[in-house]
Amino acid sequence: MTVFMRKSAFRASASAFQLQQQQMEMGISPFLPDFPCFLFFNHHHFLTSTSTKKPSLPKNNDGFVSNNSNNVCVDDALASFYRMVRINPRPSAVEFGKFLGSFAKKKQYSTVVSLCNQMDLFRVTHNVYSLNILINCLCRLNHVDFSVSVLGKMFKLGIHPDAITFNALINGLCNEGKIKEAVELFNEMVKRGHEPNVISYNTIINGLFKSGNRNMADHVFKKMEQNGCKPNVVTYNTIIDNLCKNRLVNDAMEFLSEMLDRGIPPNVVTYNSIVHGFCNLGQLNEATRLFKEMVGRDVMPDTVSFTILVDGLCKEGMVSEARCVFETMTEKGVEPNIYTYNALMDGYCLQHQMNEAKKVFEIMVRKGCGPVVHSYNILINGYCQSRMMDEAKSLLAEMSEKELTPDTVTYSTLMQGLCQVGRPQEALNLFKEMCSTGLLPNLVTYSILLDGFWKHGHLDEALKLLQSMQEKKLEPDIVFYTILIEGMFIAGKLEVAKELFSKLFVDGIRPTVHTYSVMIKGLLKERLSDEAYRLFRKMEDDGFMPDSCSYNVIIQGFLQIRDSSTAVRLIDEMVGKGFSADSTTFQMLLDLESDDEIISRFMSGSSRGRKMK
């Protein structure tokens, strides 16, 4: 058998006709090949073990490592291996394969590679089983290129690869995002007479979906049965899960119907994917209906199922309903995990029900489900949003007592909370503490502090922070630019603010509606009402539809300069688009009603219930 890559079968040197013919065998449209040349070295030349763990020596039996050992270091494995090679006669290639397999099952991938190196050095015979294990381990270690060279070695030794060989390689290529190469290998597999099985198809379909090539994935799915391979529940789950992740839940439901029509019973994984998809779309009624359907079909929901529903309900503000689901879960004997507790706790935090959130936290601890850093971050954020800063800071101290290391999110959340309650100096102290622990502040951290300093008049500190950020060469995003523009208006630097706004377009950074609102507010503050109005109109021309905030900002600006006719015209426009005046706008209208004729006529002639909140 000719080595399938020796003549650069995956390179453009093959004729277009041959390449097309090769790919048309399975009906898969051709990709332009872009493979590197794989060299068929003995693998001990290019990889050695990276394991550094040294647990106790495992029990052995006549030189064989016991399957009861959970974690075996390279030295222990080699000692067992040396006993095997000294036995006369030597164990067969099958026994060596079992030996390697015992380590692979324990995810000791580097150990397997090291042992295979030794097998080469001691000229121990390989078989397809042992080399399949090596290929799988190399793929798990993200060395798929080397695993392909092992396939070349198989051909060189006259060992015939099987479906397991190709499946492992295709999966490894897909996991590394090399979908073109995976499809090429799939087609080569067919060309070599190795019939793809359902695992082969499932792997390539999943890879195509993940690479954004749904049309090709659908095509392969259709060709599957034409080539005599029936899809199974894993095939459908793969398609359904990928569709739901792409927010195509209605399409996923069609595949669910097809499964049922074909007598392929969906399992808990099937339902979890679709329920999660509906939750992500905010369609909780559909999610709940499907959840009940799952139970009705005698598919028992698992921890993941309940957690998805709890999280979805909480995100929609339906915390009471989420709590009912949580309690039903425990009644059914399904144990909540850290994600379930975190989801429910986050739901209470979003509703500012901090006592209930803390109770969930305490239940979690009492049940032996130790909180992680993310759990603390949720609770800290909840306290910050409820302006309970002392409680939030006490949790930071508690983390240290529990030997949990706070991350950048922990510190950034606390800093934002402190800035919001007018304590930017404490936020700065926390920033310094974070840096002293070795954590690197990110753009979000700098944005939070900068915003807090501008808004509370600490301009010198803000400029120092800006300089520090520039020294670290952090690339600003639109959020940071918007904060910077607002800060320049606060500092009275009108021209700098305008230059920064213009620079966005030069640098190809897309502004947001909020960026426009900041600019409009700043211009109005500087009494540049005509310029502000032109920018408001330009915003829509640029493809940015004004929102409720934008309208209220510009209306308030015109009310402040007592241009009541423009303000009233904009209010009518705002209401026509379905937006409402906020409390500040409404109060300003009330204040001006008594001494402004246009406003007085407007207020008396309009229905407040329709136009105002």
XYZ file of C-alpha atoms in Angstrom:
613
model
C 0.000 0.000 0.000
C 1.414 3.324 -1.022
C 1.766 5.771 1.835
C -1.171 8.089 1.260
C 0.664 11.267 2.055
C 4.109 10.410 0.760
C 3.441 11.954 -2.644
C 1.800 15.004 -1.058
C -1.662 13.660 -1.677
C -3.044 16.593 0.235
C -1.105 19.168 -1.767
C -1.974 21.079 -4.886
C 0.534 19.016 -6.902
C -2.228 16.430 -7.420
C -4.293 17.218 -10.462
C -7.628 18.961 -9.961
C -9.368 16.028 -11.630
C -7.850 13.446 -9.277
C -8.640 15.552 -6.217
C -12.242 16.069 -7.317
C -12.654 12.380 -8.093
C -11.256 11.457 -4.674
C -13.715 13.747 -2.885
C -16.714 12.885 -5.048
C -16.549 9.243 -3.940
C -18.464 10.178 -0.786
C -20.268 13.082 -2.375
C -18.383 15.645 -0.324
C -17.604 18.824 -2.208
C -13.880 19.409 -2.594
C -11.901 21.704 -0.330
C -8.714 23.355 -1.455
C -6.024 21.283 0.277
C -3.500 23.068 2.427
C -1.673 20.308 4.278
C 1.874 20.441 5.529
C 4.084 17.547 4.492
C 3.928 14.972 7.301
C 7.283 13.332 7.919
C 7.355 9.706 8.906
C 9.903 9.856 11.710
C 9.950 7.339 14.515
C 7.951 9.194 17.132
C 10.640 8.926 19.830
C 12.644 11.466 17.805
C 10.134 14.222 18.220
C 8.351 13.850 21.553
C 9.250 12.892 25.070
C 7.127 12.719 28.168
C 6.244 15.939 29.952
C 4.789 14.296 33.042
C 6.170 15.547 36.334
C 3.830 13.738 38.740
C 5.486 11.192 41.002
C 2.899 9.360 43.101
C 3.616 6.150 44.990
C 4.726 3.049 43.117
C 1.708 1.108 41.884
C 1.146 -2.510 42.750
C 2.237 -4.860 40.031
C 1.752 -8.462 39.119
C 4.628 -10.187 37.307
C 5.745 -6.923 35.804
C 2.261 -5.676 34.871
C 0.837 -2.500 36.301
C -2.364 -3.084 38.246
C -5.505 -1.566 36.762
C -6.380 -0.372 40.270
C -3.766 2.376 40.150
C -5.301 5.750 39.366
C -2.273 7.892 38.687
C 1.001 6.421 37.539
C 4.135 8.444 36.872
C 6.506 7.831 33.997
C 9.260 6.314 36.187
C 6.873 3.732 37.667
C 5.488 2.893 34.241
C 8.984 2.460 32.807
C 9.953 0.184 35.685
C 6.985 -2.055 34.873
C 7.847 -1.851 31.181
C 11.452 -2.978 31.792
C 10.192 -5.981 33.730
C 8.016 -6.882 30.738
C 10.848 -6.662 28.182
C 13.120 -8.827 30.415
C 10.607 -11.664 30.581
C 11.601 -14.555 28.349
C 9.694 -15.117 26.191
C 8.450 -11.545 25.905
C 4.719 -10.850 26.200
C 2.953 -10.538 22.848
C 2.140 -7.276 21.097
C -1.424 -7.722 22.395
C -0.194 -7.660 26.008
C 1.892 -4.547 25.353
C -1.195 -2.977 23.797
C -3.221 -3.754 26.928
C -0.405 -2.277 29.007
C -0.569 0.990 27.038
C -4.358 0.956 27.110
C -4.413 0.860 30.928
C -2.545 4.195 31.000
C -4.617 5.737 28.213
C -7.819 4.954 30.154
C -6.391 6.860 33.118
C -5.629 9.811 30.800
C -1.878 9.334 31.253
C -1.281 10.398 27.657
C 2.306 11.602 28.047
C 3.178 8.337 29.787
C 1.841 6.362 26.807
C 3.993 8.384 24.404
C 7.057 7.812 26.590
C 6.388 4.070 26.743
C 5.987 3.896 22.974
C 9.380 5.562 22.656
C 10.819 2.753 24.755
C 9.034 0.125 22.677
C 10.836 1.460 19.600
C 14.196 1.475 21.381
C 13.747 -2.131 22.550
C 12.344 -3.162 19.152
C 9.073 -4.323 20.650
C 6.618 -5.188 17.899
C 3.688 -2.827 17.410
C 0.238 -3.754 16.194
C -2.708 -1.649 15.031
C -4.100 -1.572 18.582
C -0.946 -0.131 20.181
C -0.449 2.450 17.418
C -4.115 3.472 17.616
C -3.586 4.155 21.319
C -0.509 6.251 20.498
C -2.403 8.212 17.834
C -5.265 8.902 20.238
C -2.888 10.046 22.987
C -0.995 12.373 20.640
C -4.311 13.876 19.534
C -5.312 14.357 23.176
C -2.017 16.175 23.721
C -2.825 18.453 20.737
C -0.038 16.946 18.624
C -2.261 15.882 15.737
C 0.449 16.505 13.135
C 2.676 13.957 14.856
C -0.237 11.517 15.131
C -0.656 11.693 11.326
C 3.001 10.779 10.956
C 2.272 7.672 13.074
C -0.277 6.709 10.416
C 2.559 6.950 7.913
C 4.629 4.690 10.156
C 1.785 2.137 10.143
C 1.863 1.982 6.340
C 5.649 1.700 6.423
C 5.479 -1.261 8.827
C 2.772 -2.958 6.789
C 0.207 -2.514 9.548
C -3.254 -1.852 8.146
C -5.104 1.028 9.834
C -8.730 0.463 10.745
C -11.779 2.703 11.271
C -10.602 3.457 14.829
C -7.317 4.815 13.441
C -9.026 7.183 11.028
C -11.701 8.199 13.515
C -9.095 9.212 16.097
C -7.176 11.249 13.519
C -10.287 12.912 12.093
C -11.422 13.810 15.608
C -7.973 15.207 16.448
C -7.937 17.361 13.311
C -11.463 18.639 14.002
C -10.568 19.495 17.597
C -7.666 21.603 16.357
C -9.930 23.381 13.847
C -8.264 21.729 10.849
C -11.535 20.840 9.176
C -10.163 20.915 5.616
C -7.548 18.328 6.545
C -10.173 16.272 8.405
C -12.390 16.116 5.303
C -9.381 15.218 3.159
C -8.531 12.368 5.527
C -12.161 11.226 5.554
C -12.100 11.016 1.756
C -8.716 9.281 1.808
C -10.183 6.744 4.232
C -12.903 5.921 1.699
C -10.428 5.806 -1.172
C -8.341 3.273 0.744
C -11.360 1.007 1.108
C -12.055 1.679 4.780
C -15.802 2.112 5.128
C -16.611 5.035 7.457
C -18.808 4.040 10.383
C -21.328 6.125 12.296
C -18.555 7.495 14.541
C -16.650 8.729 11.478
C -19.721 10.541 10.179
C -20.634 11.974 13.580
C -17.118 13.336 14.015
C -16.938 15.015 10.610
C -20.482 16.441 10.925
C -19.606 17.945 14.308
C -16.373 19.393 12.931
C -18.155 20.962 9.978
C -20.765 22.566 12.238
C -18.117 23.957 14.575
C -16.269 25.466 11.619
C -19.471 27.257 10.570
C -20.059 25.053 7.531
C -23.631 23.953 8.148
C -24.488 23.345 4.485
C -21.638 20.874 4.145
C -22.636 19.198 7.430
C -26.204 18.767 6.122
C -24.791 17.359 2.891
C -22.669 14.766 4.723
C -25.674 13.827 6.883
C -27.750 13.125 3.770
C -24.933 11.136 2.141
C -24.596 9.045 5.283
C -27.649 6.883 4.630
C -27.092 6.848 0.884
C -23.811 5.101 1.692
C -25.512 2.554 3.957
C -24.723 4.081 7.352
C -27.745 4.838 9.538
C -27.588 7.857 11.876
C -28.004 7.157 15.579
C -29.004 9.252 18.579
C -25.470 10.692 18.803
C -25.719 11.894 15.182
C -28.957 13.714 15.895
C -27.678 15.064 19.211
C -24.617 16.452 17.436
C -26.752 18.269 14.870
C -29.350 19.472 17.389
C -26.731 20.768 19.846
C -24.877 22.709 17.162
C -28.106 24.203 15.794
C -29.151 25.315 19.276
C -25.757 26.895 19.922
C -26.301 28.892 16.728
C -29.749 29.950 18.019
C -31.513 27.881 15.320
C -33.825 26.172 17.792
C -36.755 25.807 15.391
C -34.495 23.884 13.018
C -33.389 21.739 15.957
C -37.039 20.972 16.731
C -37.500 19.697 13.178
C -34.640 17.237 13.708
C -36.232 16.156 16.996
C -39.479 15.416 15.121
C -37.500 13.490 12.509
C -35.868 11.406 15.238
C -39.233 10.487 16.689
C -40.680 9.672 13.247
C -37.769 7.325 12.568
C -38.127 5.566 15.910
C -34.847 6.898 17.333
C -35.724 7.758 20.959
C -34.238 11.087 22.096
C -32.297 10.987 25.351
C -31.608 13.500 28.090
C -28.761 15.046 26.039
C -31.174 15.745 23.172
C -33.668 17.524 25.401
C -30.999 19.400 27.360
C -29.659 20.954 24.158
C -33.061 22.187 22.989
C -34.233 23.354 26.429
C -30.973 25.309 26.713
C -31.551 26.741 23.239
C -35.033 28.005 24.165
C -33.705 29.450 27.433
C -30.996 31.358 25.580
C -33.696 32.878 23.369
C -35.744 33.831 26.430
C -38.555 31.483 25.341
C -39.211 30.040 28.787
C -42.704 28.782 27.961
C -41.295 26.607 25.188
C -38.413 25.493 27.403
C -40.801 24.487 30.199
C -43.145 22.719 27.764
C -40.265 20.674 26.342
C -39.020 19.889 29.842
C -42.456 18.432 30.677
C -42.480 16.531 27.385
C -39.145 14.979 28.316
C -40.581 13.727 31.609
C -43.714 12.521 29.794
C -41.543 10.378 27.512
C -39.915 8.768 30.573
C -36.609 10.547 29.969
C -35.425 11.384 33.475
C -34.017 14.923 33.751
C -30.505 15.021 35.194
C -28.618 17.710 37.095
C -27.771 19.478 33.829
C -31.456 19.553 32.794
C -32.593 21.154 36.050
C -29.665 23.571 36.097
C -30.428 24.787 32.563
C -34.036 25.505 33.534
C -33.105 27.174 36.839
C -30.586 29.392 35.057
C -32.997 30.285 32.239
C -35.805 31.230 34.646
C -33.452 33.307 36.790
C -32.151 35.242 33.799
C -35.739 36.178 32.924
C -36.379 37.382 36.489
C -38.592 34.401 37.346
C -36.741 33.510 40.536
C -39.755 32.109 42.388
C -40.360 29.676 39.527
C -36.650 28.811 39.493
C -36.802 28.058 43.217
C -39.736 25.686 42.608
C -37.715 23.849 39.962
C -34.760 23.685 42.359
C -36.935 22.192 45.113
C -38.530 19.713 42.690
C -35.035 18.654 41.702
C -34.079 17.725 45.264
C -37.443 16.004 45.829
C -36.737 13.801 42.791
C -33.380 12.833 44.263
C -31.335 14.729 41.679
C -28.430 16.436 43.428
C -27.744 20.090 42.571
C -24.153 20.905 41.676
C -22.095 24.085 41.967
C -23.612 25.414 38.720
C -27.169 24.932 39.989
C -26.460 26.797 43.224
C -24.619 29.564 41.360
C -27.505 30.007 38.905
C -30.122 30.312 41.668
C -27.905 32.594 43.728
C -27.318 34.825 40.699
C -31.088 34.986 40.120
C -31.685 36.324 43.623
C -28.794 38.784 43.223
C -30.304 40.146 40.001
C -33.511 40.838 41.936
C -31.538 42.444 44.816
C -32.839 39.739 47.185
C -29.516 39.439 48.944
C -30.821 37.648 52.045
C -32.188 34.860 49.850
C -28.977 34.754 47.801
C -26.924 34.379 50.987
C -29.223 31.565 52.170
C -28.595 29.658 48.931
C -24.863 30.207 49.442
C -25.111 28.804 52.977
C -27.147 25.777 51.816
C -24.477 25.108 49.204
C -21.744 25.119 51.863
C -23.831 23.005 54.260
C -24.426 20.387 51.558
C -20.678 20.061 51.071
C -20.683 21.709 47.668
C -17.713 23.992 48.291
C -18.089 27.439 46.729
C -15.596 28.409 44.044
C -14.275 31.859 43.146
C -17.158 32.347 40.700
C -19.668 31.718 43.521
C -18.098 34.512 45.560
C -17.997 36.773 42.503
C -21.754 36.330 42.015
C -22.490 37.218 45.639
C -20.040 40.137 45.660
C -21.628 41.531 42.492
C -25.067 41.209 44.067
C -24.013 43.163 47.151
C -22.337 45.801 44.971
C -25.462 46.228 42.849
C -27.468 46.617 46.064
C -24.899 49.188 47.269
C -24.030 47.013 50.301
C -20.304 47.558 50.001
C -19.268 46.515 53.498
C -20.866 43.093 52.986
C -19.178 42.801 49.589
C -15.758 43.652 51.051
C -16.233 41.179 53.908
C -16.619 38.410 51.316
C -13.202 39.300 49.885
C -11.709 38.767 53.342
C -13.656 35.496 53.687
C -12.157 34.231 50.431
C -8.670 34.647 51.868
C -9.688 32.737 55.007
C -11.005 29.895 52.806
C -7.746 29.971 50.788
C -9.614 30.917 47.615
C -7.606 33.299 45.462
C -9.676 36.242 44.147
C -9.359 36.849 40.414
C -9.457 40.004 38.291
C -13.269 39.773 38.106
C -13.500 39.786 41.920
C -11.429 42.946 42.255
C -12.992 44.686 39.234
C -16.510 44.053 40.567
C -15.614 45.504 43.952
C -13.892 48.504 42.382
C -16.952 49.249 40.270
C -19.198 49.021 43.332
C -16.968 51.382 45.310
C -16.889 53.896 42.447
C -20.676 53.784 42.138
C -21.125 54.730 45.816
C -18.601 57.551 45.558
C -15.581 55.837 47.120
C -13.042 55.938 44.261
C -10.059 56.221 46.609
C -10.945 52.857 48.188
C -11.256 51.470 44.677
C -7.746 52.710 43.908
C -6.421 51.049 47.082
C -8.055 47.812 45.965
C -6.459 48.231 42.525
C -3.034 48.491 44.165
C -3.770 45.440 46.314
C -4.750 43.464 43.230
C -1.520 44.404 41.439
C 0.533 43.481 44.524
C -0.886 39.924 44.415
C 0.437 39.499 40.874
C -2.910 39.851 39.099
C -2.715 41.887 35.907
C -5.445 44.513 35.460
C -7.253 44.287 32.134
C -9.044 46.866 30.017
C -12.266 46.405 32.018
C -10.439 47.165 35.272
C -8.930 50.349 33.876
C -12.271 51.399 32.374
C -14.043 51.001 35.718
C -11.467 53.049 37.615
C -11.178 55.721 34.960
C -14.957 56.140 34.853
C -15.100 56.408 38.638
C -12.323 59.007 38.803
C -13.819 61.204 36.050
C -17.295 61.211 37.559
C -16.094 62.069 41.054
C -13.726 64.822 40.009
C -10.430 62.980 40.576
C -8.965 64.197 37.285
C -5.311 63.924 38.295
C -5.736 60.301 39.355
C -7.602 59.599 36.114
C -4.764 60.976 33.999
C -2.176 58.948 35.968
C -4.247 55.831 35.385
C -4.503 56.624 31.695
C -0.727 56.988 31.497
C -0.254 53.651 33.337
C -2.527 51.929 30.857
C -0.675 53.407 27.874
C 2.632 52.174 29.326
C 1.186 48.656 29.454
C 0.232 49.002 25.770
C -3.373 47.888 26.304
C -5.455 48.507 23.181
C -8.562 50.549 24.081
C -11.985 49.369 22.934
C -15.156 51.389 22.301
C -16.218 51.150 25.970
C -12.927 52.677 27.050
C -13.069 55.368 24.353
C -16.617 56.306 25.401
C -15.512 56.674 29.044
C -12.526 58.733 27.891
C -14.703 61.045 25.767
C -17.098 61.556 28.677
C -14.163 62.266 30.967
C -12.839 64.928 28.622
C -16.212 66.687 28.639
C -16.222 66.544 32.451
C -12.699 68.036 32.482
C -13.845 70.819 30.130
C -11.664 69.574 27.264
C -14.220 69.941 24.462
C -11.784 69.827 21.549
C -10.024 66.718 22.901
C -13.402 64.959 23.222
C -14.310 65.849 19.643
C -10.908 64.702 18.371
C -11.295 61.352 20.176
C -14.730 60.849 18.626
C -13.376 61.596 15.134
C -10.432 59.264 15.776
C -12.835 56.338 16.210
C -13.804 56.458 12.547
C -10.187 56.904 11.419
C -9.109 53.856 13.465
C -12.047 51.777 12.254
C -13.590 51.466 15.732
C -17.375 51.351 15.545
C -19.086 53.670 18.045
C -22.244 52.665 19.908
C -25.512 54.502 20.505
C -24.172 55.228 23.998
C -21.076 56.864 22.481
C -23.309 59.184 20.440
C -25.415 59.940 23.542
C -22.274 60.901 25.494
C -21.186 63.219 22.683
C -24.653 64.807 22.395
C -24.869 65.337 26.146
C -21.399 66.884 26.195
C -22.150 69.236 23.311
C -25.386 70.352 24.945
C -23.514 70.968 28.197
C -21.236 73.298 26.213
C -24.350 75.060 24.805
C -23.642 73.756 21.302
C -27.272 72.795 20.692
C -27.172 73.055 16.891
C -24.124 70.798 16.729
C -25.753 68.346 19.150
C -28.928 68.230 17.062
C -26.950 67.622 13.832
C -25.070 64.756 15.493
C -28.366 63.282 16.721
C -29.666 63.230 13.153
C -26.351 61.962 11.773
C -26.451 59.062 14.220
C -29.475 57.625 12.439
C -27.919 58.307 9.015
C -24.856 56.331 10.161
C -27.064 53.347 10.938
C -27.420 53.852 14.701
C -31.074 54.028 15.733
C -31.571 56.373 18.719
C -32.896 54.595 21.812
C -34.883 55.818 24.802
C -31.713 57.041 26.526
C -30.627 59.052 23.461
C -33.999 60.789 23.209
C -34.110 61.621 26.915
C -30.541 63.001 26.810
C -31.231 65.388 23.932
C -34.682 66.401 25.224
C -33.216 67.224 28.641
C -30.499 69.265 26.941
C -33.010 71.389 25.033
C -35.181 71.796 28.125
C -32.144 73.052 30.056
C -31.497 75.782 27.463
C -35.271 76.445 27.380
C -35.692 75.555 23.706
C -39.159 74.190 24.441
C -40.379 73.968 20.840
C -37.533 71.616 19.835
C -37.987 69.635 23.051
C -41.726 69.148 22.438
C -41.080 68.119 18.818
C -38.541 65.524 19.984
C -40.923 64.234 22.675
C -43.626 63.634 20.074
C -41.077 61.838 17.912
C -39.879 59.750 20.865
C -43.409 58.682 21.844
C -44.170 57.851 18.217
C -41.296 55.352 18.296
C -42.627 53.699 21.437
C -40.218 55.271 23.950
C -41.177 57.119 27.140
C -39.869 60.108 29.022
C -37.822 59.080 32.042
C -38.367 60.529 35.529
C -35.773 63.303 35.010
C -37.354 64.483 31.750
C -40.833 64.385 33.270
C -39.737 66.383 36.332
C -38.091 69.008 34.110
C -41.356 69.356 32.161
C -43.278 69.831 35.384
C -40.797 72.452 36.600
C -41.084 74.436 33.355
C -44.843 74.119 32.922
C -45.750 77.076 35.091
C -43.640 79.647 33.224
C -43.306 78.248 29.684
C -46.329 78.665 27.428
C -45.399 75.929 24.910
C -44.688 73.398 27.635
C -47.889 74.368 29.456
C -49.971 73.830 26.303
C -48.174 70.557 25.608
C -48.717 69.214 29.129
C -52.373 70.139 29.214
C -53.026 68.802 25.719
C -51.282 65.470 26.066
C -52.198 62.263 27.828
C -49.599 61.760 30.508
C -50.547 58.160 30.916
C -49.690 57.528 27.272
C -46.574 59.664 26.972
C -44.904 59.566 30.370
C -43.791 56.884 32.767
